[in-house]
mmCIF file with all atom_site columns, C-alpha atoms in Angstrom:
data_model
loop_
_atom_site.group_PDB
_atom_site.id
_atom_site.type_symbol
_atom_site.label_atom_id
_atom_site.label_alt_id
_atom_site.label_comp_id
_atom_site.label_asym_id
_atom_site.label_entity_id
_atom_site.label_seq_id
_atom_site.pdbx_PDB_ins_code
_atom_site.Cartn_x
_atom_site.Cartn_y
_atom_site.Cartn_z
_atom_site.occupancy
_atom_site.B_iso_or_equiv
_atom_site.pdbx_formal_charge
_atom_site.auth_seq_id
_atom_site.auth_comp_id
_atom_site.auth_asym_id
_atom_site.auth_atom_id
_atom_site.pdbx_PDB_model_num
ATOM 1   C CA . MET A 1 1   ? -57.054 -15.494 -9.437  1.00 69.00 ? 126 MET A CA 1
ATOM 2   C CA . ARG A 1 2   ? -54.031 -17.244 -10.796 1.00 83.00 ? 127 ARG A CA 1
ATOM 3   C CA . ARG A 1 3   ? -51.854 -15.848 -13.542 1.00 88.00 ? 128 ARG A CA 1
ATOM 4   C CA . ILE A 1 4   ? -52.926 -18.559 -15.974 1.00 92.00 ? 129 ILE A CA 1
ATOM 5   C CA . ASP A 1 5   ? -56.582 -17.650 -15.346 1.00 88.00 ? 130 ASP A CA 1
ATOM 6   C CA . ALA A 1 6   ? -55.876 -14.038 -16.275 1.00 86.00 ? 131 ALA A CA 1
ATOM 7   C CA . LEU A 1 7   ? -54.132 -15.206 -19.444 1.00 93.00 ? 132 LEU A CA 1
ATOM 8   C CA . TRP A 1 8   ? -57.097 -17.417 -20.393 1.00 94.00 ? 133 TRP A CA 1
ATOM 9   C CA . ILE A 1 9   ? -59.525 -14.549 -19.799 1.00 89.00 ? 134 ILE A CA 1
ATOM 10  C CA . GLY A 1 10  ? -57.409 -12.246 -21.978 1.00 89.00 ? 135 GLY A CA 1
ATOM 11  C CA . PHE A 1 11  ? -57.253 -14.908 -24.683 1.00 94.00 ? 136 PHE A CA 1
ATOM 12  C CA . GLY A 1 12  ? -61.031 -15.369 -24.456 1.00 93.00 ? 137 GLY A CA 1
ATOM 13  C CA . VAL A 1 13  ? -61.637 -11.639 -24.855 1.00 89.00 ? 138 VAL A CA 1
ATOM 14  C CA . PHE A 1 14  ? -59.310 -11.605 -27.877 1.00 91.00 ? 139 PHE A CA 1
ATOM 15  C CA . ILE A 1 15  ? -61.209 -14.506 -29.452 1.00 95.00 ? 140 ILE A CA 1
ATOM 16  C CA . ALA A 1 16  ? -64.579 -12.901 -28.644 1.00 93.00 ? 141 ALA A CA 1
ATOM 17  C CA . GLY A 1 17  ? -63.473 -9.704  -30.407 1.00 92.00 ? 142 GLY A CA 1
ATOM 18  C CA . GLY A 1 18  ? -62.457 -11.718 -33.435 1.00 94.00 ? 143 GLY A CA 1
ATOM 19  C CA . LEU A 1 19  ? -65.767 -13.561 -33.447 1.00 95.00 ? 144 LEU A CA 1
ATOM 20  C CA . VAL A 1 20  ? -67.766 -10.326 -33.260 1.00 94.00 ? 145 VAL A CA 1
ATOM 21  C CA . TYR A 1 21  ? -65.662 -8.832  -36.047 1.00 95.00 ? 146 TYR A CA 1
ATOM 22  C CA . GLY A 1 22  ? -65.960 -11.950 -38.204 1.00 96.00 ? 147 GLY A CA 1
ATOM 23  C CA . SER A 1 23  ? -69.705 -12.274 -37.672 1.00 96.00 ? 148 SER A CA 1
ATOM 24  C CA . LEU A 1 24  ? -70.239 -8.626  -38.583 1.00 95.00 ? 149 LEU A CA 1
ATOM 25  C CA . GLN A 1 25  ? -68.212 -9.049  -41.751 1.00 95.00 ? 150 GLN A CA 1
ATOM 26  C CA . ALA A 1 26  ? -70.120 -12.240 -42.564 1.00 96.00 ? 151 ALA A CA 1
ATOM 27  C CA . THR A 1 27  ? -73.385 -10.300 -42.404 1.00 95.00 ? 152 THR A CA 1
ATOM 28  C CA . GLY A 1 28  ? -72.093 -7.857  -45.028 1.00 95.00 ? 153 GLY A CA 1
ATOM 29  C CA . VAL A 1 29  ? -70.707 -5.011  -42.891 1.00 94.00 ? 154 VAL A CA 1
ATOM 30  C CA . ASP A 1 30  ? -67.527 -3.492  -44.335 1.00 95.00 ? 155 ASP A CA 1
ATOM 31  C CA . SER A 1 31  ? -64.287 -4.082  -42.424 1.00 94.00 ? 156 SER A CA 1
ATOM 32  C CA . ALA A 1 32  ? -63.919 -0.541  -41.005 1.00 95.00 ? 157 ALA A CA 1
ATOM 33  C CA . THR A 1 33  ? -67.452 -0.460  -39.620 1.00 96.00 ? 158 THR A CA 1
ATOM 34  C CA . ALA A 1 34  ? -67.122 -4.035  -38.319 1.00 95.00 ? 159 ALA A CA 1
ATOM 35  C CA . GLY A 1 35  ? -63.905 -3.029  -36.524 1.00 94.00 ? 160 GLY A CA 1
ATOM 36  C CA . ILE A 1 36  ? -65.572 -0.030  -34.933 1.00 96.00 ? 161 ILE A CA 1
ATOM 37  C CA . TRP A 1 37  ? -68.580 -2.073  -33.778 1.00 94.00 ? 162 TRP A CA 1
ATOM 38  C CA . SER A 1 38  ? -66.466 -4.939  -32.443 1.00 94.00 ? 163 SER A CA 1
ATOM 39  C CA . GLN A 1 39  ? -64.405 -2.431  -30.451 1.00 94.00 ? 164 GLN A CA 1
ATOM 40  C CA . ALA A 1 40  ? -67.593 -0.809  -29.180 1.00 95.00 ? 165 ALA A CA 1
ATOM 41  C CA . VAL A 1 41  ? -68.923 -4.185  -28.014 1.00 93.00 ? 166 VAL A CA 1
ATOM 42  C CA . LEU A 1 42  ? -65.665 -5.027  -26.227 1.00 92.00 ? 167 LEU A CA 1
ATOM 43  C CA . VAL A 1 43  ? -65.397 -1.592  -24.602 1.00 93.00 ? 168 VAL A CA 1
ATOM 44  C CA . GLY A 1 44  ? -69.053 -1.850  -23.519 1.00 94.00 ? 169 GLY A CA 1
ATOM 45  C CA . GLY A 1 45  ? -68.321 -5.235  -21.950 1.00 90.00 ? 170 GLY A CA 1
ATOM 46  C CA . LEU A 1 46  ? -65.292 -3.793  -20.181 1.00 90.00 ? 171 LEU A CA 1
ATOM 47  C CA . VAL A 1 47  ? -67.322 -0.878  -18.812 1.00 94.00 ? 172 VAL A CA 1
ATOM 48  C CA . LEU A 1 48  ? -70.017 -3.258  -17.534 1.00 93.00 ? 173 LEU A CA 1
ATOM 49  C CA . TRP A 1 49  ? -67.399 -5.453  -15.848 1.00 89.00 ? 174 TRP A CA 1
ATOM 50  C CA . LEU A 1 50  ? -65.810 -2.356  -14.298 1.00 92.00 ? 175 LEU A CA 1
ATOM 51  C CA . LEU A 1 51  ? -69.178 -1.228  -12.951 1.00 94.00 ? 176 LEU A CA 1
ATOM 52  C CA . THR A 1 52  ? -69.780 -4.622  -11.325 1.00 92.00 ? 177 THR A CA 1
ATOM 53  C CA . TYR A 1 53  ? -66.298 -4.445  -9.785  1.00 88.00 ? 178 TYR A CA 1
ATOM 54  C CA . VAL A 1 54  ? -66.938 -0.980  -8.361  1.00 92.00 ? 179 VAL A CA 1
ATOM 55  C CA . LEU A 1 55  ? -70.328 -2.104  -7.030  1.00 91.00 ? 180 LEU A CA 1
ATOM 56  C CA . ARG A 1 56  ? -68.749 -5.117  -5.281  1.00 87.00 ? 181 ARG A CA 1
ATOM 57  C CA . ALA A 1 57  ? -65.967 -2.921  -3.867  1.00 85.00 ? 182 ALA A CA 1
ATOM 58  C CA . VAL A 1 58  ? -68.397 -0.321  -2.513  1.00 88.00 ? 183 VAL A CA 1
ATOM 59  C CA . THR A 1 59  ? -70.774 -2.875  -0.984  1.00 87.00 ? 184 THR A CA 1
ATOM 60  C CA . GLY A 1 60  ? -67.921 -4.928  0.511   1.00 80.00 ? 185 GLY A CA 1
ATOM 61  C CA . ARG A 1 61  ? -68.879 -8.147  -1.285  1.00 80.00 ? 186 ARG A CA 1
ATOM 62  C CA . MET A 1 62  ? -65.400 -8.861  -2.613  1.00 81.00 ? 187 MET A CA 1
ATOM 63  C CA . THR A 1 63  ? -63.459 -12.025 -1.848  1.00 83.00 ? 188 THR A CA 1
ATOM 64  C CA . TYR A 1 64  ? -60.923 -10.105 0.248   1.00 83.00 ? 189 TYR A CA 1
ATOM 65  C CA . HIS A 1 65  ? -63.602 -8.655  2.522   1.00 82.00 ? 190 HIS A CA 1
ATOM 66  C CA . GLN A 1 66  ? -65.226 -12.054 3.039   1.00 85.00 ? 191 GLN A CA 1
ATOM 67  C CA . GLN A 1 67  ? -61.882 -13.722 3.767   1.00 89.00 ? 192 GLN A CA 1
ATOM 68  C CA . ARG A 1 68  ? -61.052 -11.000 6.267   1.00 90.00 ? 193 ARG A CA 1
ATOM 69  C CA . ARG A 1 69  ? -64.419 -11.384 8.053   1.00 90.00 ? 194 ARG A CA 1
ATOM 70  C CA . ASP A 1 70  ? -63.978 -15.165 8.192   1.00 92.00 ? 195 ASP A CA 1
ATOM 71  C CA . TYR A 1 71  ? -60.462 -14.774 9.596   1.00 95.00 ? 196 TYR A CA 1
ATOM 72  C CA . GLU A 1 72  ? -61.555 -12.288 12.269  1.00 95.00 ? 197 GLU A CA 1
ATOM 73  C CA . GLU A 1 73  ? -64.411 -14.568 13.334  1.00 95.00 ? 198 GLU A CA 1
ATOM 74  C CA . ALA A 1 74  ? -62.043 -17.551 13.513  1.00 95.00 ? 199 ALA A CA 1
ATOM 75  C CA . VAL A 1 75  ? -59.544 -15.600 15.632  1.00 96.00 ? 200 VAL A CA 1
ATOM 76  C CA . LEU A 1 76  ? -62.258 -14.425 18.018  1.00 93.00 ? 201 LEU A CA 1
ATOM 77  C CA . GLN A 1 77  ? -63.700 -17.950 18.252  1.00 94.00 ? 202 GLN A CA 1
ATOM 78  C CA . LYS A 1 78  ? -60.249 -19.379 19.035  1.00 94.00 ? 203 LYS A CA 1
ATOM 79  C CA . ARG A 1 79  ? -59.682 -16.735 21.721  1.00 92.00 ? 204 ARG A CA 1
ATOM 80  C CA . LEU A 1 80  ? -63.081 -17.486 23.222  1.00 90.00 ? 205 LEU A CA 1
ATOM 81  C CA . GLU A 1 81  ? -62.346 -21.217 23.275  1.00 91.00 ? 206 GLU A CA 1
ATOM 82  C CA . SER A 1 82  ? -58.986 -20.640 24.977  1.00 92.00 ? 207 SER A CA 1
ATOM 83  C CA . LEU A 1 83  ? -60.529 -18.734 27.914  1.00 90.00 ? 208 LEU A CA 1
ATOM 84  C CA . THR A 1 84  ? -60.827 -20.496 31.231  1.00 92.00 ? 209 THR A CA 1
ATOM 85  C CA . PRO A 1 85  ? -64.317 -20.697 32.789  1.00 91.00 ? 210 PRO A CA 1
ATOM 86  C CA . GLU A 1 86  ? -63.315 -17.991 35.307  1.00 92.00 ? 211 GLU A CA 1
ATOM 87  C CA . GLU A 1 87  ? -62.116 -15.638 32.544  1.00 91.00 ? 212 GLU A CA 1
ATOM 88  C CA . LEU A 1 88  ? -65.273 -16.354 30.558  1.00 90.00 ? 213 LEU A CA 1
ATOM 89  C CA . ALA A 1 89  ? -67.469 -15.521 33.564  1.00 90.00 ? 214 ALA A CA 1
ATOM 90  C CA . GLN A 1 90  ? -65.510 -12.304 34.158  1.00 92.00 ? 215 GLN A CA 1
ATOM 91  C CA . LEU A 1 91  ? -65.868 -11.308 30.484  1.00 89.00 ? 216 LEU A CA 1
ATOM 92  C CA . GLN A 1 92  ? -69.587 -12.027 30.586  1.00 91.00 ? 217 GLN A CA 1
ATOM 93  C CA . ALA A 1 93  ? -69.961 -9.878  33.729  1.00 92.00 ? 218 ALA A CA 1
ATOM 94  C CA . GLU A 1 94  ? -68.105 -7.006  32.052  1.00 91.00 ? 219 GLU A CA 1
ATOM 95  C CA . ILE A 1 95  ? -70.357 -7.241  28.981  1.00 90.00 ? 220 ILE A CA 1
ATOM 96  C CA . GLU A 1 96  ? -73.499 -7.205  31.106  1.00 91.00 ? 221 GLU A CA 1
ATOM 97  C CA . GLN A 1 97  ? -72.168 -4.225  33.057  1.00 90.00 ? 222 GLN A CA 1
ATOM 98  C CA . GLU A 1 98  ? -71.480 -2.314  29.822  1.00 89.00 ? 223 GLU A CA 1
ATOM 99  C CA . GLN A 1 99  ? -74.937 -3.156  28.477  1.00 89.00 ? 224 GLN A CA 1
ATOM 100 C CA . GLN A 1 100 ? -76.548 -1.841  31.643  1.00 87.00 ? 225 GLN A CA 1
ATOM 101 C CA . SER A 1 101 ? -74.517 1.368   31.517  1.00 84.00 ? 226 SER A CA 1
ATOM 102 C CA . VAL A 1 102 ? -75.509 1.902   27.873  1.00 82.00 ? 227 VAL A CA 1
ATOM 103 C CA . SER A 1 103 ? -79.201 1.216   28.452  1.00 77.00 ? 228 SER A CA 1
ATOM 104 C CA . HIS A 1 104 ? -79.346 3.266   31.699  1.00 74.00 ? 229 HIS A CA 1
ATOM 105 C CA . PRO A 1 105 ? -77.005 6.262   31.311  1.00 68.00 ? 230 PRO A CA 1
ATOM 106 C CA . GLU A 1 106 ? -76.658 8.489   34.353  1.00 61.00 ? 231 GLU A CA 1
#
């Protein structure tokens, strides 16, 4: 996220708080109660956003995790492509040997 995006989000939250406050006052709620309820709505929204963030962090569905997986796959693919046919055959033989030792332990 760019800095300007964060500023726009902050500005949007500020405007949303003002709209909630103004709409509550327009419906006849006194200013103190409207202030309390507008704060409650904004804090509730913040808590919900925080919960979604924690859920994404715990499940590993964040942008950083996906970028890291993509990078690791690209590096492994590039290494695989740079192997000579002899090295590739040797690697394949080693993998098959490991699979046999795992499936048939002595």
